[in-house]
Amino acid sequence: MLPFKLLDSLFPISPDNRVTIPAALFRFLLSELSRSTKLDEEDYMRRNPDVALAIRQGLWSSAHDHYAMSGYFEGRTGAGAGAVVSESWYLKNNPDVARAVKDGEWKSAEDHYLRQGLFEWRIPNKDIQDDITAWKHMIAAS
């Protein structure tokens, strides 16, 4: 990790408490952060067979490497607790979605979450509830 003083000298915090950075640096920071994400590599490769093939072909060193450098930005699923939708938990905590699934408007809780729910700050499973709530509050306060 680079010293904060160096980063602050390159990208100082403005009087209105904002920092402007190049998009490439923002992407790099997110990539580095995603490396710390717990990843079920087998599940990720099962959900993304093209990644499994690319690893076998030597194009990527690991599923985790693919996720951090590319998959996260592509919205790939199967990457840690945040990507796992607990069908029963999600439907219990989102009765409107449960009705919509029952009525055939959505195929499943996962279908709803990946196509709409994540944009509504819905929580896919209880294990990531605190993380999503913290992110939501931090972004709202920005």
mmCIF file of N, CA and C in Angstrom:
data_model
loop_
_atom_site.group_PDB
_atom_site.id
_atom_site.type_symbol
_atom_site.label_atom_id
_atom_site.label_comp_id
_atom_site.label_asym_id
_atom_site.label_seq_id
_atom_site.Cartn_x
_atom_site.Cartn_y
_atom_site.Cartn_z
ATOM 1 N N MET A 1 0.852 -1.181 0.000
ATOM 2 C CA MET A 1 0.000 0.000 0.000
ATOM 3 C C MET A 1 0.890 1.234 0.000
ATOM 4 N N LEU A 2 0.567 2.149 -0.875
ATOM 5 C CA LEU A 2 1.321 3.399 -0.918
ATOM 6 C C LEU A 2 1.006 4.243 0.307
ATOM 7 N N PRO A 3 1.984 5.008 0.771
ATOM 8 C CA PRO A 3 1.715 5.901 1.906
ATOM 9 C C PRO A 3 0.636 6.923 1.546
ATOM 10 N N PHE A 4 -0.230 7.187 2.483
ATOM 11 C CA PHE A 4 -1.315 8.132 2.252
ATOM 12 C C PHE A 4 -0.776 9.500 1.856
ATOM 13 N N LYS A 5 0.309 9.925 2.491
ATOM 14 C CA LYS A 5 0.856 11.254 2.190
ATOM 15 C C LYS A 5 1.241 11.383 0.713
ATOM 16 N N LEU A 6 1.755 10.314 0.126
ATOM 17 C CA LEU A 6 2.101 10.353 -1.291
ATOM 18 C C LEU A 6 0.837 10.495 -2.138
ATOM 19 N N LEU A 7 -0.159 9.661 -1.856
ATOM 20 C CA LEU A 7 -1.414 9.746 -2.611
ATOM 21 C C LEU A 7 -2.085 11.107 -2.425
ATOM 22 N N ASP A 8 -2.057 11.615 -1.203
ATOM 23 C CA ASP A 8 -2.669 12.909 -0.913
ATOM 24 C C ASP A 8 -1.949 14.035 -1.650
ATOM 25 N N SER A 9 -0.634 13.895 -1.829
ATOM 26 C CA SER A 9 0.099 14.926 -2.572
ATOM 27 C C SER A 9 -0.247 14.884 -4.062
ATOM 28 N N LEU A 10 -0.558 13.701 -4.574
ATOM 29 C CA LEU A 10 -0.911 13.557 -5.986
ATOM 30 C C LEU A 10 -2.380 13.876 -6.257
ATOM 31 N N PHE A 11 -3.228 13.505 -5.317
ATOM 32 C CA PHE A 11 -4.676 13.677 -5.465
ATOM 33 C C PHE A 11 -5.233 14.261 -4.169
ATOM 34 N N PRO A 12 -5.005 15.555 -3.945
ATOM 35 C CA PRO A 12 -5.392 16.158 -2.665
ATOM 36 C C PRO A 12 -6.907 16.194 -2.459
ATOM 37 N N ILE A 13 -7.281 16.164 -1.212
ATOM 38 C CA ILE A 13 -8.688 16.286 -0.837
ATOM 39 C C ILE A 13 -9.072 17.755 -0.964
ATOM 40 N N SER A 14 -10.124 18.027 -1.707
ATOM 41 C CA SER A 14 -10.561 19.402 -1.950
ATOM 42 C C SER A 14 -11.269 19.968 -0.719
ATOM 43 N N PRO A 15 -11.469 21.280 -0.688
ATOM 44 C CA PRO A 15 -12.182 21.886 0.448
ATOM 45 C C PRO A 15 -13.586 21.315 0.665
ATOM 46 N N ASP A 16 -14.225 20.829 -0.411
ATOM 47 C CA ASP A 16 -15.564 20.246 -0.245
ATOM 48 C C ASP A 16 -15.491 18.743 0.023
ATOM 49 N N ASN A 17 -14.293 18.272 0.444
ATOM 50 C CA ASN A 17 -14.066 16.897 0.897
ATOM 51 C C ASN A 17 -14.225 15.866 -0.221
ATOM 52 N N ARG A 18 -13.740 16.202 -1.417
ATOM 53 C CA ARG A 18 -13.786 15.289 -2.557
ATOM 54 C C ARG A 18 -12.385 15.075 -3.105
ATOM 55 N N VAL A 19 -12.222 13.958 -3.793
ATOM 56 C CA VAL A 19 -10.958 13.628 -4.444
ATOM 57 C C VAL A 19 -11.270 13.274 -5.891
ATOM 58 N N THR A 20 -10.514 13.837 -6.808
ATOM 59 C CA THR A 20 -10.675 13.518 -8.221
ATOM 60 C C THR A 20 -9.472 12.694 -8.662
ATOM 61 N N ILE A 21 -9.764 11.521 -9.218
ATOM 62 C CA ILE A 21 -8.691 10.639 -9.689
ATOM 63 C C ILE A 21 -9.001 10.178 -11.111
ATOM 64 N N PRO A 22 -7.972 9.829 -11.868
ATOM 65 C CA PRO A 22 -8.220 9.292 -13.210
ATOM 66 C C PRO A 22 -9.003 7.976 -13.131
ATOM 67 N N ALA A 23 -9.808 7.725 -14.148
ATOM 68 C CA ALA A 23 -10.623 6.504 -14.178
ATOM 69 C C ALA A 23 -9.761 5.249 -14.097
ATOM 70 N N ALA A 24 -8.596 5.265 -14.734
ATOM 71 C CA ALA A 24 -7.714 4.090 -14.693
ATOM 72 C C ALA A 24 -7.255 3.801 -13.263
ATOM 73 N N LEU A 25 -6.987 4.844 -12.495
ATOM 74 C CA LEU A 25 -6.589 4.646 -11.098
ATOM 75 C C LEU A 25 -7.767 4.139 -10.274
ATOM 76 N N PHE A 26 -8.949 4.668 -10.514
ATOM 77 C CA PHE A 26 -10.146 4.200 -9.812
ATOM 78 C C PHE A 26 -10.357 2.710 -10.066
ATOM 79 N N ARG A 27 -10.228 2.317 -11.327
ATOM 80 C CA ARG A 27 -10.380 0.907 -11.696
ATOM 81 C C ARG A 27 -9.304 0.056 -11.020
ATOM 82 N N PHE A 28 -8.070 0.552 -10.985
ATOM 83 C CA PHE A 28 -6.981 -0.166 -10.330
ATOM 84 C C PHE A 28 -7.284 -0.352 -8.839
ATOM 85 N N LEU A 29 -7.747 0.693 -8.185
ATOM 86 C CA LEU A 29 -8.063 0.605 -6.754
ATOM 87 C C LEU A 29 -9.176 -0.413 -6.499
ATOM 88 N N LEU A 30 -10.200 -0.409 -7.340
ATOM 89 C CA LEU A 30 -11.275 -1.395 -7.189
ATOM 90 C C LEU A 30 -10.766 -2.806 -7.446
ATOM 91 N N SER A 31 -9.890 -2.944 -8.412
ATOM 92 C CA SER A 31 -9.308 -4.256 -8.709
ATOM 93 C C SER A 31 -8.521 -4.770 -7.510
ATOM 94 N N GLU A 32 -7.717 -3.899 -6.924
ATOM 95 C CA GLU A 32 -6.939 -4.297 -5.747
ATOM 96 C C GLU A 32 -7.854 -4.641 -4.574
ATOM 97 N N LEU A 33 -8.912 -3.871 -4.383
ATOM 98 C CA LEU A 33 -9.873 -4.159 -3.318
ATOM 99 C C LEU A 33 -10.564 -5.495 -3.568
ATOM 100 N N SER A 34 -10.894 -5.776 -4.813
ATOM 101 C CA SER A 34 -11.588 -7.030 -5.114
ATOM 102 C C SER A 34 -10.697 -8.248 -4.884
ATOM 103 N N ARG A 35 -9.388 -8.052 -4.883
ATOM 104 C CA ARG A 35 -8.477 -9.168 -4.590
ATOM 105 C C ARG A 35 -8.658 -9.673 -3.153
ATOM 106 N N SER A 36 -9.132 -8.794 -2.279
ATOM 107 C CA SER A 36 -9.332 -9.200 -0.885
ATOM 108 C C SER A 36 -10.686 -9.870 -0.668
ATOM 109 N N THR A 37 -11.502 -9.906 -1.712
ATOM 110 C CA THR A 37 -12.808 -10.552 -1.634
ATOM 111 C C THR A 37 -12.644 -12.062 -1.556
ATOM 112 N N LYS A 38 -13.380 -12.662 -0.635
ATOM 113 C CA LYS A 38 -13.394 -14.123 -0.558
ATOM 114 C C LYS A 38 -14.074 -14.649 -1.814
ATOM 115 N N LEU A 39 -13.404 -15.551 -2.513
ATOM 116 C CA LEU A 39 -13.932 -16.048 -3.770
ATOM 117 C C LEU A 39 -13.960 -17.562 -3.766
ATOM 118 N N ASP A 40 -15.113 -18.116 -4.064
ATOM 119 C CA ASP A 40 -15.229 -19.560 -4.257
ATOM 120 C C ASP A 40 -14.868 -19.814 -5.718
ATOM 121 N N GLU A 41 -13.603 -20.148 -5.957
ATOM 122 C CA GLU A 41 -13.113 -20.272 -7.330
ATOM 123 C C GLU A 41 -13.845 -21.356 -8.116
ATOM 124 N N GLU A 42 -14.170 -22.456 -7.460
ATOM 125 C CA GLU A 42 -14.885 -23.535 -8.159
ATOM 126 C C GLU A 42 -16.263 -23.066 -8.611
ATOM 127 N N ASP A 43 -16.973 -22.365 -7.726
ATOM 128 C CA ASP A 43 -18.296 -21.853 -8.078
ATOM 129 C C ASP A 43 -18.187 -20.805 -9.184
ATOM 130 N N TYR A 44 -17.193 -19.952 -9.089
ATOM 131 C CA TYR A 44 -16.989 -18.915 -10.098
ATOM 132 C C TYR A 44 -16.746 -19.542 -11.471
ATOM 133 N N MET A 45 -15.913 -20.570 -11.521
ATOM 134 C CA MET A 45 -15.633 -21.232 -12.800
ATOM 135 C C MET A 45 -16.851 -22.015 -13.300
ATOM 136 N N ARG A 46 -17.626 -22.585 -12.362
ATOM 137 C CA ARG A 46 -18.837 -23.303 -12.767
ATOM 138 C C ARG A 46 -19.834 -22.337 -13.397
ATOM 139 N N ARG A 47 -19.973 -21.164 -12.812
ATOM 140 C CA ARG A 47 -20.908 -20.170 -13.341
ATOM 141 C C ARG A 47 -20.369 -19.466 -14.591
ATOM 142 N N ASN A 48 -19.062 -19.531 -14.768
ATOM 143 C CA ASN A 48 -18.409 -18.843 -15.881
ATOM 144 C C ASN A 48 -17.480 -19.813 -16.607
ATOM 145 N N PRO A 49 -18.045 -20.745 -17.372
ATOM 146 C CA PRO A 49 -17.214 -21.771 -18.014
ATOM 147 C C PRO A 49 -16.163 -21.205 -18.965
ATOM 148 N N ASP A 50 -16.411 -20.027 -19.516
ATOM 149 C CA ASP A 50 -15.397 -19.415 -20.379
ATOM 150 C C ASP A 50 -14.148 -19.045 -19.591
ATOM 151 N N VAL A 51 -14.329 -18.692 -18.325
ATOM 152 C CA VAL A 51 -13.181 -18.386 -17.465
ATOM 153 C C VAL A 51 -12.407 -19.662 -17.168
ATOM 154 N N ALA A 52 -13.122 -20.733 -16.862
ATOM 155 C CA ALA A 52 -12.450 -22.019 -16.610
ATOM 156 C C ALA A 52 -11.625 -22.429 -17.825
ATOM 157 N N LEU A 53 -12.182 -22.253 -19.015
ATOM 158 C CA LEU A 53 -11.460 -22.588 -20.243
ATOM 159 C C LEU A 53 -10.233 -21.692 -20.407
ATOM 160 N N ALA A 54 -10.388 -20.402 -20.161
ATOM 161 C CA ALA A 54 -9.264 -19.468 -20.294
ATOM 162 C C ALA A 54 -8.143 -19.806 -19.314
ATOM 163 N N ILE A 55 -8.490 -20.281 -18.128
ATOM 164 C CA ILE A 55 -7.477 -20.691 -17.147
ATOM 165 C C ILE A 55 -6.755 -21.933 -17.652
ATOM 166 N N ARG A 56 -7.514 -22.907 -18.154
ATOM 167 C CA ARG A 56 -6.889 -24.121 -18.706
ATOM 168 C C ARG A 56 -5.964 -23.792 -19.881
ATOM 169 N N GLN A 57 -6.311 -22.766 -20.629
ATOM 170 C CA GLN A 57 -5.498 -22.356 -21.777
ATOM 171 C C GLN A 57 -4.314 -21.473 -21.372
ATOM 172 N N GLY A 58 -4.240 -21.151 -20.071
ATOM 173 C CA GLY A 58 -3.137 -20.331 -19.587
ATOM 174 C C GLY A 58 -3.309 -18.837 -19.792
ATOM 175 N N LEU A 59 -4.525 -18.404 -20.132
ATOM 176 C CA LEU A 59 -4.771 -16.983 -20.345
ATOM 177 C C LEU A 59 -4.928 -16.218 -19.032
ATOM 178 N N TRP A 60 -5.346 -16.923 -17.995
ATOM 179 C CA TRP A 60 -5.461 -16.364 -16.646
ATOM 180 C C TRP A 60 -4.797 -17.339 -15.693
ATOM 181 N N SER A 61 -4.164 -16.804 -14.650
ATOM 182 C CA SER A 61 -3.481 -17.685 -13.698
ATOM 183 C C SER A 61 -4.446 -18.347 -12.729
ATOM 184 N N SER A 62 -5.577 -17.685 -12.461
ATOM 185 C CA SER A 62 -6.552 -18.242 -11.520
ATOM 186 C C SER A 62 -7.900 -17.556 -11.716
ATOM 187 N N ALA A 63 -8.922 -18.163 -11.149
ATOM 188 C CA ALA A 63 -10.252 -17.559 -11.189
ATOM 189 C C ALA A 63 -10.259 -16.250 -10.407
ATOM 190 N N HIS A 64 -9.535 -16.229 -9.305
ATOM 191 C CA HIS A 64 -9.484 -15.013 -8.493
ATOM 192 C C HIS A 64 -8.817 -13.879 -9.266
ATOM 193 N N ASP A 65 -7.755 -14.195 -10.001
ATOM 194 C CA ASP A 65 -7.075 -13.196 -10.816
ATOM 195 C C ASP A 65 -8.033 -12.653 -11.880
ATOM 196 N N HIS A 66 -8.770 -13.547 -12.537
ATOM 197 C CA HIS A 66 -9.737 -13.106 -13.537
ATOM 198 C C HIS A 66 -10.783 -12.198 -12.909
ATOM 199 N N TYR A 67 -11.310 -12.605 -11.763
ATOM 200 C CA TYR A 67 -12.345 -11.809 -11.106
ATOM 201 C C TYR A 67 -11.832 -10.410 -10.776
ATOM 202 N N ALA A 68 -10.642 -10.333 -10.184
ATOM 203 C CA ALA A 68 -10.099 -9.041 -9.762
ATOM 204 C C ALA A 68 -9.797 -8.118 -10.942
ATOM 205 N N MET A 69 -9.299 -8.676 -12.014
ATOM 206 C CA MET A 69 -8.862 -7.859 -13.145
ATOM 207 C C MET A 69 -9.952 -7.614 -14.192
ATOM 208 N N SER A 70 -10.929 -8.504 -14.244
ATOM 209 C CA SER A 70 -11.904 -8.409 -15.326
ATOM 210 C C SER A 70 -13.332 -8.729 -14.879
ATOM 211 N N GLY A 71 -13.508 -9.862 -14.230
ATOM 212 C CA GLY A 71 -14.842 -10.337 -13.892
ATOM 213 C C GLY A 71 -15.664 -9.390 -13.047
ATOM 214 N N TYR A 72 -15.029 -8.743 -12.074
ATOM 215 C CA TYR A 72 -15.739 -7.788 -11.223
ATOM 216 C C TYR A 72 -16.363 -6.692 -12.079
ATOM 217 N N PHE A 73 -15.593 -6.184 -13.030
ATOM 218 C CA PHE A 73 -16.045 -5.080 -13.872
ATOM 219 C C PHE A 73 -17.071 -5.526 -14.914
ATOM 220 N N GLU A 74 -17.080 -6.814 -15.213
ATOM 221 C CA GLU A 74 -18.050 -7.370 -16.159
ATOM 222 C C GLU A 74 -19.352 -7.759 -15.468
ATOM 223 N N GLY A 75 -19.370 -7.713 -14.129
ATOM 224 C CA GLY A 75 -20.559 -8.113 -13.384
ATOM 225 C C GLY A 75 -20.736 -9.614 -13.313
ATOM 226 N N ARG A 76 -19.623 -10.355 -13.362
ATOM 227 C CA ARG A 76 -19.695 -11.820 -13.295
ATOM 228 C C ARG A 76 -20.238 -12.259 -11.941
ATOM 229 N N THR A 77 -20.935 -13.385 -11.920
ATOM 230 C CA THR A 77 -21.484 -13.923 -10.679
ATOM 231 C C THR A 77 -20.642 -15.083 -10.177
ATOM 232 N N GLY A 78 -20.917 -15.459 -8.934
ATOM 233 C CA GLY A 78 -20.191 -16.570 -8.327
ATOM 234 C C GLY A 78 -18.969 -16.106 -7.579
ATOM 235 N N ALA A 79 -18.946 -14.845 -7.228
ATOM 236 C CA ALA A 79 -17.746 -14.282 -6.614
ATOM 237 C C ALA A 79 -17.976 -13.887 -5.165
ATOM 238 N N GLY A 80 -17.906 -14.838 -4.278
ATOM 239 C CA GLY A 80 -17.993 -14.518 -2.866
ATOM 240 C C GLY A 80 -19.417 -14.345 -2.370
ATOM 241 N N ALA A 81 -19.528 -14.009 -1.098
ATOM 242 C CA ALA A 81 -20.831 -13.932 -0.442
ATOM 243 C C ALA A 81 -21.763 -12.920 -1.089
ATOM 244 N N GLY A 82 -21.211 -11.833 -1.625
ATOM 245 C CA GLY A 82 -22.049 -10.803 -2.215
ATOM 246 C C GLY A 82 -22.769 -11.241 -3.467
ATOM 247 N N ALA A 83 -22.241 -12.233 -4.131
ATOM 248 C CA ALA A 83 -22.850 -12.675 -5.378
ATOM 249 C C ALA A 83 -23.819 -13.827 -5.175
ATOM 250 N N VAL A 84 -23.807 -14.420 -4.008
ATOM 251 C CA VAL A 84 -24.657 -15.576 -3.747
ATOM 252 C C VAL A 84 -26.013 -15.094 -3.239
ATOM 253 N N VAL A 85 -27.044 -15.400 -3.992
ATOM 254 C CA VAL A 85 -28.393 -15.020 -3.592
ATOM 255 C C VAL A 85 -29.013 -16.211 -2.879
ATOM 256 N N SER A 86 -29.341 -16.007 -1.617
ATOM 257 C CA SER A 86 -30.040 -17.035 -0.851
ATOM 258 C C SER A 86 -31.518 -16.927 -1.210
ATOM 259 N N GLU A 87 -31.989 -17.877 -1.987
ATOM 260 C CA GLU A 87 -33.361 -17.839 -2.502
ATOM 261 C C GLU A 87 -34.376 -17.641 -1.373
ATOM 262 N N SER A 88 -34.309 -18.486 -0.351
ATOM 263 C CA SER A 88 -35.308 -18.411 0.719
ATOM 264 C C SER A 88 -35.170 -17.118 1.522
ATOM 265 N N TRP A 89 -33.949 -16.728 1.856
ATOM 266 C CA TRP A 89 -33.726 -15.505 2.646
ATOM 267 C C TRP A 89 -34.179 -14.277 1.868
ATOM 268 N N TYR A 90 -33.803 -14.205 0.597
ATOM 269 C CA TYR A 90 -34.138 -13.047 -0.237
ATOM 270 C C TYR A 90 -35.651 -12.905 -0.380
ATOM 271 N N LEU A 91 -36.334 -14.009 -0.647
ATOM 272 C CA LEU A 91 -37.783 -13.947 -0.816
ATOM 273 C C LEU A 91 -38.486 -13.621 0.495
ATOM 274 N N LYS A 92 -37.977 -14.144 1.606
ATOM 275 C CA LYS A 92 -38.568 -13.844 2.916
ATOM 276 C C LYS A 92 -38.428 -12.360 3.245
ATOM 277 N N ASN A 93 -37.289 -11.769 2.892
ATOM 278 C CA ASN A 93 -37.025 -10.374 3.223
ATOM 279 C C ASN A 93 -37.491 -9.393 2.150
ATOM 280 N N ASN A 94 -37.984 -9.902 1.054
ATOM 281 C CA ASN A 94 -38.504 -9.076 -0.036
ATOM 282 C C ASN A 94 -39.830 -9.671 -0.509
ATOM 283 N N PRO A 95 -40.893 -9.493 0.279
ATOM 284 C CA PRO A 95 -42.167 -10.132 -0.055
ATOM 285 C C PRO A 95 -42.731 -9.702 -1.412
ATOM 286 N N ASP A 96 -42.399 -8.492 -1.860
ATOM 287 C CA ASP A 96 -42.853 -8.067 -3.186
ATOM 288 C C ASP A 96 -42.207 -8.925 -4.277
ATOM 289 N N VAL A 97 -40.947 -9.284 -4.072
ATOM 290 C CA VAL A 97 -40.255 -10.143 -5.034
ATOM 291 C C VAL A 97 -40.822 -11.558 -4.957
ATOM 292 N N ALA A 98 -41.115 -12.016 -3.744
ATOM 293 C CA ALA A 98 -41.693 -13.357 -3.582
ATOM 294 C C ALA A 98 -43.001 -13.462 -4.366
ATOM 295 N N ARG A 99 -43.832 -12.416 -4.273
ATOM 296 C CA ARG A 99 -45.095 -12.415 -5.031
ATOM 297 C C ARG A 99 -44.815 -12.412 -6.537
ATOM 298 N N ALA A 100 -43.845 -11.600 -6.950
ATOM 299 C CA ALA A 100 -43.521 -11.501 -8.382
ATOM 300 C C ALA A 100 -42.964 -12.816 -8.921
ATOM 301 N N VAL A 101 -42.172 -13.511 -8.125
ATOM 302 C CA VAL A 101 -41.653 -14.821 -8.541
ATOM 303 C C VAL A 101 -42.807 -15.812 -8.633
ATOM 304 N N LYS A 102 -43.678 -15.797 -7.626
ATOM 305 C CA LYS A 102 -44.833 -16.704 -7.620
ATOM 306 C C LYS A 102 -45.734 -16.453 -8.827
ATOM 307 N N ASP A 103 -45.873 -15.171 -9.205
ATOM 308 C CA ASP A 103 -46.730 -14.807 -10.337
ATOM 309 C C ASP A 103 -46.035 -14.967 -11.691
ATOM 310 N N GLY A 104 -44.775 -15.378 -11.663
ATOM 311 C CA GLY A 104 -44.047 -15.602 -12.911
ATOM 312 C C GLY A 104 -43.417 -14.367 -13.531
ATOM 313 N N GLU A 105 -43.416 -13.247 -12.794
ATOM 314 C CA GLU A 105 -42.803 -12.022 -13.322
ATOM 315 C C GLU A 105 -41.274 -12.118 -13.317
ATOM 316 N N TRP A 106 -40.734 -12.888 -12.380
ATOM 317 C CA TRP A 106 -39.297 -13.156 -12.285
ATOM 318 C C TRP A 106 -39.116 -14.656 -12.195
ATOM 319 N N LYS A 107 -38.014 -15.163 -12.782
ATOM 320 C CA LYS A 107 -37.744 -16.605 -12.727
ATOM 321 C C LYS A 107 -37.386 -17.050 -11.319
ATOM 322 N N SER A 108 -36.658 -16.198 -10.595
ATOM 323 C CA SER A 108 -36.159 -16.584 -9.273
ATOM 324 C C SER A 108 -35.702 -15.341 -8.525
ATOM 325 N N ALA A 109 -35.348 -15.538 -7.268
ATOM 326 C CA ALA A 109 -34.777 -14.448 -6.477
ATOM 327 C C ALA A 109 -33.475 -13.972 -7.109
ATOM 328 N N GLU A 110 -32.659 -14.925 -7.556
ATOM 329 C CA GLU A 110 -31.377 -14.553 -8.170
ATOM 330 C C GLU A 110 -31.596 -13.737 -9.441
ATOM 331 N N ASP A 111 -32.549 -14.136 -10.255
ATOM 332 C CA ASP A 111 -32.866 -13.396 -11.475
ATOM 333 C C ASP A 111 -33.240 -11.959 -11.128
ATOM 334 N N HIS A 112 -34.110 -11.789 -10.133
ATOM 335 C CA HIS A 112 -34.512 -10.446 -9.719
ATOM 336 C C HIS A 112 -33.325 -9.653 -9.203
ATOM 337 N N TYR A 113 -32.549 -10.257 -8.319
ATOM 338 C CA TYR A 113 -31.427 -9.533 -7.718
ATOM 339 C C TYR A 113 -30.428 -9.065 -8.775
ATOM 340 N N LEU A 114 -30.031 -9.967 -9.666
ATOM 341 C CA LEU A 114 -28.998 -9.625 -10.645
ATOM 342 C C LEU A 114 -29.472 -8.608 -11.678
ATOM 343 N N ARG A 115 -30.763 -8.624 -11.996
ATOM 344 C CA ARG A 115 -31.259 -7.716 -13.034
ATOM 345 C C ARG A 115 -31.850 -6.421 -12.489
ATOM 346 N N GLN A 116 -32.289 -6.440 -11.227
ATOM 347 C CA GLN A 116 -32.917 -5.237 -10.689
ATOM 348 C C GLN A 116 -32.571 -4.973 -9.231
ATOM 349 N N GLY A 117 -32.614 -6.008 -8.406
ATOM 350 C CA GLY A 117 -32.473 -5.816 -6.967
ATOM 351 C C GLY A 117 -31.185 -5.162 -6.518
ATOM 352 N N LEU A 118 -30.080 -5.494 -7.165
ATOM 353 C CA LEU A 118 -28.816 -4.897 -6.732
ATOM 354 C C LEU A 118 -28.814 -3.395 -6.954
ATOM 355 N N PHE A 119 -29.531 -2.913 -7.972
ATOM 356 C CA PHE A 119 -29.615 -1.478 -8.230
ATOM 357 C C PHE A 119 -30.539 -0.774 -7.239
ATOM 358 N N GLU A 120 -31.334 -1.549 -6.534
ATOM 359 C CA GLU A 120 -32.246 -1.019 -5.517
ATOM 360 C C GLU A 120 -31.664 -1.182 -4.112
ATOM 361 N N TRP A 121 -30.411 -1.580 -4.026
ATOM 362 C CA TRP A 121 -29.722 -1.817 -2.759
ATOM 363 C C TRP A 121 -30.351 -2.953 -1.959
ATOM 364 N N ARG A 122 -30.978 -3.892 -2.633
ATOM 365 C CA ARG A 122 -31.504 -5.065 -1.932
ATOM 366 C C ARG A 122 -30.320 -5.939 -1.545
ATOM 367 N N ILE A 123 -30.498 -6.715 -0.523
ATOM 368 C CA ILE A 123 -29.410 -7.519 0.039
ATOM 369 C C ILE A 123 -29.624 -8.976 -0.352
ATOM 370 N N PRO A 124 -28.621 -9.605 -1.002
ATOM 371 C CA PRO A 124 -28.815 -10.953 -1.531
ATOM 372 C C PRO A 124 -28.795 -12.072 -0.496
ATOM 373 N N ASN A 125 -28.129 -11.841 0.631
ATOM 374 C CA ASN A 125 -28.063 -12.866 1.678
ATOM 375 C C ASN A 125 -27.671 -12.219 2.993
ATOM 376 N N LYS A 126 -27.952 -12.900 4.078
ATOM 377 C CA LYS A 126 -27.716 -12.309 5.400
ATOM 378 C C LYS A 126 -26.244 -12.091 5.701
ATOM 379 N N ASP A 127 -25.359 -12.870 5.078
ATOM 380 C CA ASP A 127 -23.935 -12.762 5.381
ATOM 381 C C ASP A 127 -23.320 -11.445 4.929
ATOM 382 N N ILE A 128 -23.910 -10.802 3.959
ATOM 383 C CA ILE A 128 -23.339 -9.560 3.432
ATOM 384 C C ILE A 128 -24.182 -8.333 3.785
ATOM 385 N N GLN A 129 -25.186 -8.535 4.603
ATOM 386 C CA GLN A 129 -26.101 -7.461 4.976
ATOM 387 C C GLN A 129 -25.371 -6.249 5.556
ATOM 388 N N ASP A 130 -24.477 -6.458 6.496
ATOM 389 C CA ASP A 130 -23.766 -5.342 7.125
ATOM 390 C C ASP A 130 -22.875 -4.608 6.129
ATOM 391 N N ASP A 131 -22.214 -5.347 5.248
ATOM 392 C CA ASP A 131 -21.338 -4.722 4.252
ATOM 393 C C ASP A 131 -22.125 -3.824 3.302
ATOM 394 N N ILE A 132 -23.227 -4.330 2.788
ATOM 395 C CA ILE A 132 -24.018 -3.536 1.842
ATOM 396 C C ILE A 132 -24.609 -2.318 2.532
ATOM 397 N N THR A 133 -25.067 -2.482 3.753
ATOM 398 C CA THR A 133 -25.616 -1.353 4.500
ATOM 399 C C THR A 133 -24.548 -0.289 4.727
ATOM 400 N N ALA A 134 -23.343 -0.702 5.068
ATOM 401 C CA ALA A 134 -22.245 0.252 5.278
ATOM 402 C C ALA A 134 -21.919 1.004 3.987
ATOM 403 N N TRP A 135 -21.820 0.276 2.860
ATOM 404 C CA TRP A 135 -21.559 0.919 1.568
ATOM 405 C C TRP A 135 -22.678 1.900 1.228
ATOM 406 N N LYS A 136 -23.908 1.491 1.425
ATOM 407 C CA LYS A 136 -25.051 2.344 1.096
ATOM 408 C C LYS A 136 -25.003 3.641 1.894
ATOM 409 N N HIS A 137 -24.736 3.549 3.182
ATOM 410 C CA HIS A 137 -24.675 4.747 4.025
ATOM 411 C C HIS A 137 -23.494 5.633 3.647
ATOM 412 N N MET A 138 -22.351 5.030 3.343
ATOM 413 C CA MET A 138 -21.175 5.807 2.970
ATOM 414 C C MET A 138 -21.420 6.567 1.665
ATOM 415 N N ILE A 139 -22.012 5.894 0.695
ATOM 416 C CA ILE A 139 -22.275 6.546 -0.594
ATOM 417 C C ILE A 139 -23.331 7.639 -0.434
ATOM 418 N N ALA A 140 -24.346 7.384 0.363
ATOM 419 C CA ALA A 140 -25.391 8.387 0.586
ATOM 420 C C ALA A 140 -24.831 9.626 1.276
ATOM 421 N N ALA A 141 -23.836 9.442 2.135
ATOM 422 C CA ALA A 141 -23.247 10.562 2.864
ATOM 423 C C ALA A 141 -22.261 11.356 2.006
ATOM 424 N N SER A 142 -21.903 10.804 0.866
ATOM 425 C CA SER A 142 -20.900 11.466 0.005
ATOM 426 C C SER A 142 -21.490 12.608 -0.789
#
